Amino acid sequence: MAISLDAAAEVFREAMRNAVKRYSLWYLIEGLLLIAAGVLAIVYPIFSSTAVIVLLGWLLVISGLLQALSLISARHVPHFWLQLISICLAMLIGFLFLRDPEQGLTTITLLLIVFFMMEGISKVVFALTIRPFPNWGWVLASGMVGIVLSLVLWVNLPVTSVWLLGFLLGMNLISVGSAIAYLAWQVRMS
């Protein structure tokens, strides 16, 4: 018996609604804990930034080891050497992050600066190409904010690398926690 895509989507949505309603207290607790963790990450940005770099270093080393173990039995697969180089680079970067987390913070901050600049430029170009559309100015403003943000971070680089990652992590945890807690609260009140 075939079921239409719309019917299957509705069944899935209803199952999700029921699960959220059934476990709304746990979702509420999870949201509040995420908000608390986000606030702590913003209050202690140096600690949280360093913790992220150390965790990333360990993840790169462990994933590199696991990939190396799986690659040992596959020495005759195509592109073996490319995979081996990729594994070695991941492990090397992981070891460098673990050896000197401050340099890892600077590296990640530089990557974020490049990302914000490129995203900002692409949004400005996109906004100028859709210019007759209503509200194109909001896209332009968003792009300008990305460009200005990347320039501010670049100018203050030695200082920003210490707190930026922890601050962004905190903001993300707060936004995710708020969304989950709000959803759970609304479900409990309905």
Backbone as a printed PyTorch tensor [residue, N CA C, xyz], in Angstrom:
tensor([[[ 0.8480, -1.1710,  0.0000],
         [ 0.0000,  0.0000,  0.0000],
         [ 0.8920,  1.2320,  0.0000]],

        [[ 0.7380,  2.0660, -1.0030],
         [ 1.5360,  3.2830, -1.1270],
         [ 0.8340,  4.4310, -0.4080]],

        [[ 1.6150,  5.2810,  0.1890],
         [ 1.0900,  6.4480,  0.8910],
         [ 1.7140,  7.6840,  0.2430]],

        [[ 0.9350,  8.7280,  0.1170],
         [ 1.4600,  9.9250, -0.5400],
         [ 2.4950, 10.5990,  0.3600]],

        [[ 3.3220, 11.4190, -0.2590],
         [ 4.3590, 12.1250,  0.4780],
         [ 3.7570, 13.0850,  1.5000]],

        [[ 2.6790, 13.7540,  1.1280],
         [ 2.0230, 14.6800,  2.0560],
         [ 1.4430, 13.9410,  3.2550]],

        [[ 0.8460, 12.7830,  3.0200],
         [ 0.2780, 12.0000,  4.1150],
         [ 1.3830, 11.4840,  5.0310]],

        [[ 2.4840, 11.0430,  4.4360],
         [ 3.6080, 10.5620,  5.2410],
         [ 4.2000, 11.6990,  6.0660]],

        [[ 4.3000, 12.8860,  5.4690],
         [ 4.8270, 14.0460,  6.1950],
         [ 3.9100, 14.4110,  7.3560]],

        [[ 2.6120, 14.3230,  7.1520],
         [ 1.6690, 14.6460,  8.2290],
         [ 1.7470, 13.6300,  9.3630]],

        [[ 1.9080, 12.3590,  9.0190],
         [ 2.0680, 11.3180, 10.0410],
         [ 3.3380, 11.5780, 10.8490]],

        [[ 4.4140, 11.9400, 10.1620],
         [ 5.6790, 12.2350, 10.8380],
         [ 5.5380, 13.4530, 11.7490]],

        [[ 4.9090, 14.5200, 11.2540],
         [ 4.7110, 15.7260, 12.0730],
         [ 3.8880, 15.4180, 13.3180]],

        [[ 2.8500, 14.6200, 13.1590],
         [ 2.0010, 14.2690, 14.3000],
         [ 2.7670, 13.4360, 15.3230]],

        [[ 3.5930, 12.5250, 14.8380],
         [ 4.4180, 11.7270, 15.7480],
         [ 5.4020, 12.6200, 16.5010]],

        [[ 5.9780, 13.6080, 15.8190],
         [ 6.8990, 14.5390, 16.4750],
         [ 6.1640, 15.3840, 17.5130]],

        [[ 4.9760, 15.8540, 17.1680],
         [ 4.1840, 16.6490, 18.1270],
         [ 3.8910, 15.8310, 19.3830]],

        [[ 3.4990, 14.5770, 19.1900],
         [ 3.2020, 13.7090, 20.3350],
         [ 4.4460, 13.4650, 21.1860]],

        [[ 5.5880, 13.2630, 20.5420],
         [ 6.8280, 13.0290, 21.2950],
         [ 7.2200, 14.2710, 22.0870]],

        [[ 7.0970, 15.4360, 21.4720],
         [ 7.4390, 16.6720, 22.1790],
         [ 6.4870, 16.8840, 23.3500]],

        [[ 5.2130, 16.6110, 23.1300],
         [ 4.2340, 16.7820, 24.2080],
         [ 4.5110, 15.8010, 25.3510]],

        [[ 4.8040, 14.5470, 25.0140],
         [ 5.0380, 13.5220, 26.0190],
         [ 6.2830, 13.8280, 26.8520]],

        [[ 7.3310, 14.3500, 26.2280],
         [ 8.5950, 14.5990, 26.9140],
         [ 8.8780, 16.0980, 27.0910]],

        [[ 7.8320, 16.8950, 27.1760],
         [ 8.0210, 18.3440, 27.2300],
         [ 8.8100, 18.7800, 28.4640]],

        [[ 8.6460, 18.1070, 29.5820],
         [ 9.4130, 18.4790, 30.7710],
         [10.9070, 18.2920, 30.5310]],

        [[11.2870, 17.1890, 29.8920],
         [12.7030, 16.9410, 29.6090],
         [13.2370, 17.9500, 28.6010]],

        [[12.4290, 18.3090, 27.6000],
         [12.8520, 19.3300, 26.6400],
         [13.0360, 20.6750, 27.3370]],

        [[12.1450, 20.9830, 28.2710],
         [12.2530, 22.2300, 29.0180],
         [13.5420, 22.2460, 29.8500]],

        [[13.8340, 21.1470, 30.5270],
         [15.0630, 21.0480, 31.3180],
         [16.2900, 21.1540, 30.4110]],

        [[16.2500, 20.4710, 29.2740],
         [17.3660, 20.5400, 28.3320],
         [17.5860, 21.9720, 27.8590]],

        [[16.4970, 22.6560, 27.5200],
         [16.6120, 24.0370, 27.0640],
         [17.2100, 24.9400, 28.1240]],

        [[16.7600, 24.7820, 29.3630],
         [17.2890, 25.6060, 30.4520],
         [18.7650, 25.3110, 30.7170]],

        [[19.1500, 24.0400, 30.6380],
         [20.5630, 23.6880, 30.8170],
         [21.4280, 24.2610, 29.6930]],

        [[20.9160, 24.2280, 28.4730],
         [21.6640, 24.8110, 27.3520],
         [21.8130, 26.3210, 27.5210]],

        [[20.7520, 26.9770, 27.9940],
         [20.8420, 28.4200, 28.2390],
         [21.8870, 28.7000, 29.3140]],

        [[21.8790, 27.9170, 30.3880],
         [22.8640, 28.1030, 31.4620],
         [24.2850, 27.8730, 30.9430]],

        [[24.4680, 26.8440, 30.1330],
         [25.7950, 26.5750, 29.5660],
         [26.2210, 27.7120, 28.6450]],

        [[25.2740, 28.2610, 27.8910],
         [25.5880, 29.3920, 27.0180],
         [25.9960, 30.6280, 27.7980]],

        [[25.2900, 30.8910, 28.8850],
         [25.6470, 32.0340, 29.7300],
         [27.0430, 31.8310, 30.3160]],

        [[27.3370, 30.6300, 30.7880],
         [28.6710, 30.3440, 31.3210],
         [29.7450, 30.4990, 30.2460]],

        [[29.4510, 30.0710, 29.0240],
         [30.4220, 30.2070, 27.9350],
         [30.6960, 31.6750, 27.6250]],

        [[29.6740, 32.5210, 27.7480],
         [29.8720, 33.9590, 27.5020],
         [30.5850, 34.6180, 28.6860]],

        [[30.2510, 34.2080, 29.9000],
         [30.8780, 34.7890, 31.0870],
         [32.3590, 34.3850, 31.1710]],

        [[32.6670, 33.1520, 30.7840],
         [34.0430, 32.6500, 30.8120],
         [34.4920, 32.2930, 29.3910]],

        [[34.6420, 33.2910, 28.5130],
         [34.9330, 32.9840, 27.1070],
         [36.3090, 32.3640, 26.8850]],

        [[37.2800, 32.7180, 27.6960],
         [38.6240, 32.1630, 27.5020],
         [38.6150, 30.6640, 27.7900]],

        [[37.9790, 30.2840, 28.8900],
         [37.8870, 28.8670, 29.2440],
         [37.1080, 28.0910, 28.1880]],

        [[35.9470, 28.6320, 27.7800],
         [35.1240, 27.8900, 26.8140],
         [35.7900, 27.8330, 25.4410]],

        [[36.4810, 28.9030, 25.0420],
         [37.1930, 28.8790, 23.7590],
         [38.2830, 27.8200, 23.7690]],

        [[39.0600, 27.7940, 24.8490],
         [40.1290, 26.8040, 24.9600],
         [39.5590, 25.3910, 25.0050]],

        [[38.4580, 25.2200, 25.7190],
         [37.8340, 23.8930, 25.7970],
         [37.3880, 23.4210, 24.4150]],

        [[36.8490, 24.3230, 23.6130],
         [36.4190, 23.9450, 22.2570],
         [37.6200, 23.5190, 21.4220]],

        [[38.7160, 24.2510, 21.5160],
         [39.9050, 23.9090, 20.7310],
         [40.4820, 22.5640, 21.1760]],

        [[40.5510, 22.3330, 22.4760],
         [41.0700, 21.0580, 22.9840],
         [40.1580, 19.9090, 22.5470]],

        [[38.8460, 20.1040, 22.6540],
         [37.9090, 19.0730, 22.2130],
         [38.0610, 18.8070, 20.7140]],

        [[38.1710, 19.8680, 19.9280],
         [38.3700, 19.7100, 18.4910],
         [39.6750, 18.9710, 18.2070]],

        [[40.7230, 19.2950, 18.9580],
         [41.9960, 18.5880, 18.7830],
         [41.8610, 17.1040, 19.0420]],

        [[41.1920, 16.7500, 20.1470],
         [40.9990, 15.3260, 20.4510],
         [40.1330, 14.6420, 19.4030]],

        [[39.0870, 15.3360, 18.9420],
         [38.2330, 14.7380, 17.9070],
         [39.0150, 14.4690, 16.6300]],

        [[39.8800, 15.3970, 16.2410],
         [40.6910, 15.1930, 15.0360],
         [41.6620, 14.0260, 15.2090]],

        [[42.2890, 13.9410, 16.3730],
         [43.2410, 12.8490, 16.6160],
         [42.5240, 11.5000, 16.6420]],

        [[41.4330, 11.4110, 17.3860],
         [40.7070, 10.1400, 17.5060],
         [40.1060,  9.7240, 16.1690]],

        [[39.4950, 10.6730, 15.4630],
         [38.9210, 10.3020, 14.1580],
         [40.0170,  9.9110, 13.1820]],

        [[41.1730, 10.5630, 13.2530],
         [42.2930, 10.1760, 12.3970],
         [42.7730,  8.7680, 12.6980]],

        [[42.8620,  8.4300, 13.9880],
         [43.2670,  7.0740, 14.3640],
         [42.2680,  6.0310, 13.8730]],

        [[40.9770,  6.3150, 14.0560],
         [39.9590,  5.3660, 13.6070],
         [39.9820,  5.2080, 12.0870]],

        [[40.1670,  6.3130, 11.3730],
         [40.2480,  6.2160,  9.9170],
         [41.4980,  5.4550,  9.4920]],

        [[42.6060,  5.6590, 10.2100],
         [43.8410,  4.9450,  9.8800],
         [43.6710,  3.4510, 10.0880]],

        [[42.9900,  3.0730, 11.1690],
         [42.7450,  1.6520, 11.4110],
         [41.9080,  1.0310, 10.2960]],

        [[40.9080,  1.7540,  9.8430],
         [40.0770,  1.2060,  8.7630],
         [40.8180,  1.2120,  7.4280]],

        [[41.7650,  2.1180,  7.2720],
         [42.4880,  2.2060,  6.0040],
         [43.5740,  1.1300,  5.8970]],

        [[44.0230,  0.6090,  7.0320],
         [45.0680, -0.4260,  7.0140],
         [44.6160, -1.6320,  6.2100]],

        [[43.3620, -2.0120,  6.3750],
         [42.8680, -3.1910,  5.6550],
         [42.4740, -2.8680,  4.2130]],

        [[42.5590, -1.6210,  3.8360],
         [42.1290, -1.2290,  2.4880],
         [43.2770, -0.5830,  1.7210]],

        [[44.4490, -1.1930,  1.7820],
         [45.6200, -0.6060,  1.1220],
         [45.5240, -0.6080, -0.3950]],

        [[44.6450, -1.3900, -0.9520],
         [44.5710, -1.5050, -2.4060],
         [43.3900, -0.7420, -2.9990]],

        [[42.7380,  0.0790, -2.1940],
         [41.6130,  0.8550, -2.7100],
         [42.1410,  2.0330, -3.5180]],

        [[41.3380,  2.5130, -4.4770],
         [41.7730,  3.6890, -5.2290],
         [41.9350,  4.8910, -4.2940]],

        [[42.8780,  5.7120, -4.5910],
         [43.1320,  6.9510, -3.8540],
         [43.5710,  6.6870, -2.4070]],

        [[44.2350,  5.5600, -2.1940],
         [44.7170,  5.2220, -0.8550],
         [45.6100,  6.3230, -0.3020]],

        [[46.5330,  6.8100, -1.1340],
         [47.4940,  7.8050, -0.6520],
         [46.8200,  9.1310, -0.3260]],

        [[45.8110,  9.4970, -1.0660],
         [45.0920, 10.7330, -0.7450],
         [44.3730, 10.6200,  0.5920]],

        [[43.7840,  9.4590,  0.8310],
         [43.1200,  9.2430,  2.1130],
         [44.1330,  9.2290,  3.2490]],

        [[45.2850,  8.6380,  3.0150],
         [46.3270,  8.5980,  4.0320],
         [46.8340, 10.0070,  4.3450]],

        [[47.0160, 10.8290,  3.3290],
         [47.4490, 12.2200,  3.5390],
         [46.3920, 12.9810,  4.3310]],

        [[45.1350, 12.7750,  3.9970],
         [44.0430, 13.4370,  4.7220],
         [44.0410, 13.0410,  6.1950]],

        [[44.2470, 11.7640,  6.4670],
         [44.2940, 11.2750,  7.8480],
         [45.4720, 11.8970,  8.5910]],

        [[46.6170, 11.9300,  7.9510],
         [47.8130, 12.5080,  8.5830],
         [47.6110, 13.9920,  8.8790]],

        [[47.0030, 14.7130,  7.9640],
         [46.7480, 16.1370,  8.1960],
         [45.7740, 16.3500,  9.3530]],

        [[44.7290, 15.5480,  9.4120],
         [43.7660, 15.6740, 10.5090],
         [44.4500, 15.4240, 11.8430]],

        [[45.2690, 14.3910, 11.9000],
         [45.9580, 14.0840, 13.1620],
         [46.9880, 15.1640, 13.5010]],

        [[47.6820, 15.6660, 12.5090],
         [48.6650, 16.7220, 12.7460],
         [47.9970, 17.9850, 13.2900]],

        [[46.9080, 18.3850, 12.6670],
         [46.1840, 19.5610, 13.1470],
         [45.6560, 19.3190, 14.5560]],

        [[45.1390, 18.1290, 14.8080],
         [44.6700, 17.7870, 16.1510],
         [45.7800, 17.8890, 17.1810]],

        [[46.9570, 17.3430, 16.8590],
         [48.0920, 17.4240, 17.7880],
         [48.5310, 18.8730, 17.9950]],

        [[48.5250, 19.6680, 16.9270],
         [48.8930, 21.0840, 17.0620],
         [47.8970, 21.8370, 17.9370]],

        [[46.6130, 21.5520, 17.7740],
         [45.6010, 22.1820, 18.6340],
         [45.7970, 21.7800, 20.0940]],

        [[46.1430, 20.5180, 20.3310],
         [46.3490, 20.0590, 21.7060],
         [47.6430, 20.6310, 22.3020]],

        [[48.6650, 20.7590, 21.4890],
         [49.9440, 21.2680, 21.9770],
         [49.8830, 22.7570, 22.3020]],

        [[49.1880, 23.5230, 21.4620],
         [49.1290, 24.9720, 21.6620],
         [47.7230, 25.4760, 21.3390]],

        [[46.8120, 25.3790, 22.3020],
         [45.4280, 25.8160, 22.0450],
         [45.3110, 27.2880, 21.6370]],

        [[46.2430, 28.1310, 22.1050],
         [46.1800, 29.5550, 21.7430],
         [46.3590, 29.7480, 20.2390]],

        [[47.2970, 29.0120, 19.6440],
         [47.4720, 29.0810, 18.1910],
         [46.2290, 28.5350, 17.4750]],

        [[45.6150, 27.5050, 18.0570],
         [44.3710, 26.9750, 17.4960],
         [43.2700, 28.0120, 17.5210]],

        [[43.2090, 28.7850, 18.6120],
         [42.2130, 29.8530, 18.6950],
         [42.4490, 30.8960, 17.6080]],

        [[43.6980, 31.2540, 17.3930],
         [44.0150, 32.2330, 16.3480],
         [43.6480, 31.6910, 14.9710]],

        [[43.9380, 30.4260, 14.7330],
         [43.6040, 29.8130, 13.4420],
         [42.0990, 29.8180, 13.1900]],

        [[41.3330, 29.3840, 14.1810],
         [39.8800, 29.3420, 14.0350],
         [39.3220, 30.7600, 13.8670]],

        [[39.8780, 31.7250, 14.6060],
         [39.4190, 33.1110, 14.4820],
         [39.6900, 33.6420, 13.0840]],

        [[40.8530, 33.3480, 12.5400],
         [41.1540, 33.7820, 11.1680],
         [40.1830, 33.1560, 10.1700]],

        [[39.8700, 31.8770, 10.3600],
         [38.8990, 31.2280,  9.4760],
         [37.5160, 31.8840,  9.5950]],

        [[37.1140, 32.2370, 10.8190],
         [35.8320, 32.9150, 11.0050],
         [35.8310, 34.2980, 10.3640]],

        [[36.9500, 35.0140, 10.4490],
         [37.0510, 36.3360,  9.8140],
         [36.8750, 36.2000,  8.3070]],

        [[37.5650, 35.2370,  7.7210],
         [37.4240, 34.9990,  6.2750],
         [35.9880, 34.6220,  5.9350]],

        [[35.3850, 33.7510,  6.7560],
         [34.0020, 33.3450,  6.5130],
         [33.0480, 34.5390,  6.5720]],

        [[33.1530, 35.3660,  7.6210],
         [32.2650, 36.5190,  7.7430],
         [32.4590, 37.4830,  6.5710]],

        [[33.6900, 37.6820,  6.1410],
         [33.9580, 38.5810,  5.0110],
         [33.3540, 38.0160,  3.7240]],

        [[33.5970, 36.7590,  3.4540],
         [33.0750, 36.1570,  2.2130],
         [31.5520, 36.1150,  2.2170]],

        [[30.9610, 35.7610,  3.3510],
         [29.5080, 35.7460,  3.4280],
         [28.9500, 37.1560,  3.2530]],

        [[29.6020, 38.1300,  3.8600],
         [29.1550, 39.5150,  3.7250],
         [29.2240, 40.0030,  2.2830]],

        [[30.3310, 39.7280,  1.6280],
         [30.4850, 40.1430,  0.2290],
         [29.4370, 39.4520, -0.6440]],

        [[29.2360, 38.1580, -0.4270],
         [28.2580, 37.4450, -1.2590],
         [26.8420, 37.9720, -1.0190]],

        [[26.5060, 38.3550,  0.2080],
         [25.1800, 38.9140,  0.4720],
         [25.0210, 40.2860, -0.1640]],

        [[26.0680, 41.0930, -0.1480],
         [25.9980, 42.4060, -0.7890],
         [25.7810, 42.2380, -2.2860]],

        [[26.5450, 41.3600, -2.9120],
         [26.3900, 41.1120, -4.3470],
         [24.9940, 40.5850, -4.6440]],

        [[24.5180, 39.6380, -3.8240],
         [23.1770, 39.0970, -4.0130],
         [22.1170, 40.1850, -3.8710]],

        [[22.2690, 41.0310, -2.8610],
         [21.2950, 42.1090, -2.6450],
         [21.2530, 43.0600, -3.8320]],

        [[22.4120, 43.3740, -4.3870],
         [22.4370, 44.2840, -5.5270],
         [21.8590, 43.6420, -6.7830]],

        [[21.9210, 42.3220, -6.8830],
         [21.3400, 41.6550, -8.0560],
         [19.8310, 41.4970, -7.9450]],

        [[19.2920, 41.4660, -6.7260],
         [17.8330, 41.3390, -6.5640],
         [17.1970, 42.6810, -6.2380]],

        [[17.8900, 43.7490, -6.4770],
         [17.5210, 45.0900, -6.0620],
         [16.0810, 45.5050, -6.3000]],

        [[15.4230, 45.1290, -7.3500],
         [14.0240, 45.5720, -7.4460],
         [13.0720, 44.8610, -6.4860]],

        [[13.4800, 43.7390, -5.9200],
         [12.5970, 43.0210, -5.0030],
         [12.3660, 43.8340, -3.7380]],

        [[11.1820, 43.6590, -3.1320],
         [10.9410, 44.3450, -1.8670],
         [11.8930, 43.8240, -0.7830]],

        [[12.2660, 44.6920,  0.0960],
         [13.1140, 44.3790,  1.2540],
         [14.5160, 43.9080,  0.8810]],

        [[14.9980, 44.2280, -0.2990],
         [16.3550, 43.8420, -0.6770],
         [17.3840, 44.5410,  0.2160]],

        [[16.9890, 45.6370,  0.7930],
         [17.8850, 46.3860,  1.6620],
         [18.2850, 45.6180,  2.9090]],

        [[17.3920, 44.7440,  3.3850],
         [17.7300, 43.9460,  4.5540],
         [18.8630, 42.9770,  4.2460]],

        [[18.8480, 42.4040,  3.0590],
         [19.9250, 41.5050,  2.6480],
         [21.2280, 42.3030,  2.5280]],

        [[21.1380, 43.5090,  1.9530],
         [22.3080, 44.3680,  1.8300],
         [22.8640, 44.7160,  3.2130]],

        [[21.9800, 45.0830,  4.1330],
         [22.4170, 45.4290,  5.4910],
         [23.0720, 44.2310,  6.1730]],

        [[22.5130, 43.0430,  5.9800],
         [23.0870, 41.8340,  6.5660],
         [24.5020, 41.6020,  6.0330]],

        [[24.6710, 41.7980,  4.7430],
         [26.0030, 41.6510,  4.1530],
         [26.9850, 42.6800,  4.6870]],

        [[26.5280, 43.9080,  4.8410],
         [27.3940, 44.9610,  5.3780],
         [27.8000, 44.6430,  6.8230]],

        [[26.8650, 44.1010,  7.6010],
         [27.1860, 43.7200,  8.9820],
         [28.2820, 42.6550,  8.9860]],

        [[28.1930, 41.6780,  8.1050],
         [29.2220, 40.6410,  8.0200],
         [30.5810, 41.2140,  7.6680]],

        [[30.6150, 42.1600,  6.7300],
         [31.8780, 42.7840,  6.3340],
         [32.4590, 43.6020,  7.4820]],

        [[31.6190, 44.4220,  8.1180],
         [32.0850, 45.2410,  9.2370],
         [32.5580, 44.3510, 10.3890]],

        [[31.8150, 43.2910, 10.6820],
         [32.1940, 42.3750, 11.7540],
         [33.5640, 41.7630, 11.4770]],

        [[33.7950, 41.3160, 10.2550],
         [35.0860, 40.7110,  9.9370],
         [36.2150, 41.7330, 10.0550]],

        [[35.9640, 42.9920,  9.6580],
         [36.9910, 44.0210,  9.7750],
         [37.2910, 44.3540, 11.2410]],

        [[36.2420, 44.4350, 12.0610],
         [36.4440, 44.7000, 13.4920],
         [37.2360, 43.5700, 14.1350]],

        [[36.8920, 42.3400, 13.8000],
         [37.6270, 41.2050, 14.3510],
         [39.0840, 41.2020, 13.8830]],

        [[39.3120, 41.5520, 12.6310],
         [40.6690, 41.5790, 12.0820],
         [41.5190, 42.6380, 12.7760]],

        [[40.9590, 43.8300, 12.9700],
         [41.7040, 44.9260, 13.5900],
         [42.0910, 44.5760, 15.0340]],

        [[41.2280, 43.8590, 15.7270],
         [41.4700, 43.5070, 17.1290],
         [41.9370, 42.0650, 17.2880]],

        [[42.6300, 41.5390, 16.2900],
         [42.9020, 40.1040, 16.2250],
         [43.5720, 39.4690, 17.4380]],

        [[44.6230, 39.9630, 17.9820],
         [45.1880, 39.1850, 19.0940],
         [44.2060, 39.0170, 20.2510]],

        [[43.3810, 40.0310, 20.4790],
         [42.4380, 39.9770, 21.5930],
         [41.2220, 39.1290, 21.2240]],

        [[40.7330, 39.2770, 19.9990],
         [39.5060, 38.5680, 19.6160],
         [39.6780, 37.0610, 19.5940]],

        [[40.8880, 36.5960, 19.2890],
         [41.0650, 35.1390, 19.2050],
         [40.8630, 34.4660, 20.5610]],

        [[41.0210, 35.2270, 21.6420],
         [40.8830, 34.6400, 22.9730],
         [39.4170, 34.4370, 23.3470]],

        [[38.5480, 35.3740, 22.9920],
         [37.1640, 35.3150, 23.4720],
         [36.1380, 34.9760, 22.4010]],

        [[36.4710, 35.1140, 21.1290],
         [35.4650, 35.0000, 20.0630],
         [34.7860, 33.6390, 20.0340]],

        [[35.5480, 32.5710, 20.0380],
         [34.9690, 31.2350, 19.9170],
         [34.0400, 30.9300, 21.0930]],

        [[34.4640, 31.2660, 22.3030],
         [33.6200, 31.0520, 23.4790],
         [32.3500, 31.8790, 23.4330]],

        [[32.4660, 33.1230, 22.9690],
         [31.2910, 33.9860, 22.8640],
         [30.3020, 33.4360, 21.8370]],

        [[30.8150, 33.0380, 20.6640],
         [29.9270, 32.4850, 19.6290],
         [29.2940, 31.1790, 20.0920]],

        [[30.0630, 30.3470, 20.7810],
         [29.5180, 29.1070, 21.3390],
         [28.4010, 29.4250, 22.3290]],

        [[28.6400, 30.4040, 23.2010],
         [27.6260, 30.8010, 24.1780],
         [26.3600, 31.3130, 23.5270]],

        [[26.5120, 32.1440, 22.5060],
         [25.3300, 32.6660, 21.8010],
         [24.5500, 31.5350, 21.1380]],

        [[25.2590, 30.5850, 20.5520],
         [24.5840, 29.4600, 19.9160],
         [23.8520, 28.6120, 20.9510]],

        [[24.5070, 28.3210, 22.0700],
         [23.8570, 27.5180, 23.1170],
         [22.6180, 28.2240, 23.6600]],

        [[22.6970, 29.5260, 23.8500],
         [21.5490, 30.2780, 24.3540],
         [20.4070, 30.2530, 23.3420]],

        [[20.7190, 30.4450, 22.0560],
         [19.6420, 30.4650, 21.0580],
         [18.9820, 29.0940, 20.9110]],

        [[19.7820, 28.0360, 20.9120],
         [19.2170, 26.6830, 20.8030],
         [18.4180, 26.3470, 22.0590]],

        [[18.9880, 26.6500, 23.2120],
         [18.2930, 26.3790, 24.4730],
         [16.9950, 27.1540, 24.5900]],

        [[17.0160, 28.4150, 24.1680],
         [15.7960, 29.2340, 24.2060],
         [14.7160, 28.6550, 23.3090]],

        [[15.1040, 28.2340, 22.1240],
         [14.1260, 27.6770, 21.1860],
         [13.5090, 26.3970, 21.7480]],

        [[14.3470, 25.5210, 22.2950],
         [13.8350, 24.2590, 22.8490],
         [12.9560, 24.5220, 24.0660]],

        [[13.4150, 25.4040, 24.9640],
         [12.6480, 25.6990, 26.1730],
         [11.3210, 26.3680, 25.8280]],

        [[11.3330, 27.2890, 24.8610],
         [10.0970, 27.9610, 24.4650],
         [ 9.1100, 26.9660, 23.8600]],

        [[ 9.6080, 26.1000, 23.0030],
         [ 8.7450, 25.0770, 22.4060],
         [ 8.1400, 24.1870, 23.4820]],

        [[ 8.9780, 23.7130, 24.4050],
         [ 8.4810, 22.8350, 25.4630],
         [ 7.4770, 23.5720, 26.3580]],

        [[ 7.7250, 24.8280, 26.6540],
         [ 6.8230, 25.6180, 27.5040],
         [ 5.4640, 25.8010, 26.8090]],

        [[ 5.5100, 26.1120, 25.5190],
         [ 4.2670, 26.2970, 24.7660],
         [ 3.4650, 25.0030, 24.6960]],

        [[ 4.1410, 23.8860, 24.5250],
         [ 3.4610, 22.5900, 24.4720],
         [ 2.8330, 22.2760, 25.8220]],

        [[ 3.5540, 22.5860, 26.9150],
         [ 3.0120, 22.3050, 28.2530],
         [ 1.8230, 23.2030, 28.5550]],

        [[ 1.7970, 24.4070, 28.0330],
         [ 0.7030, 25.3490, 28.3190],
         [-0.5250, 25.0890, 27.4470]],

        [[-0.3500, 24.3580, 26.3500],
         [-1.5060, 24.1140, 25.4590],
         [-2.2990, 22.8900, 25.8530]]])
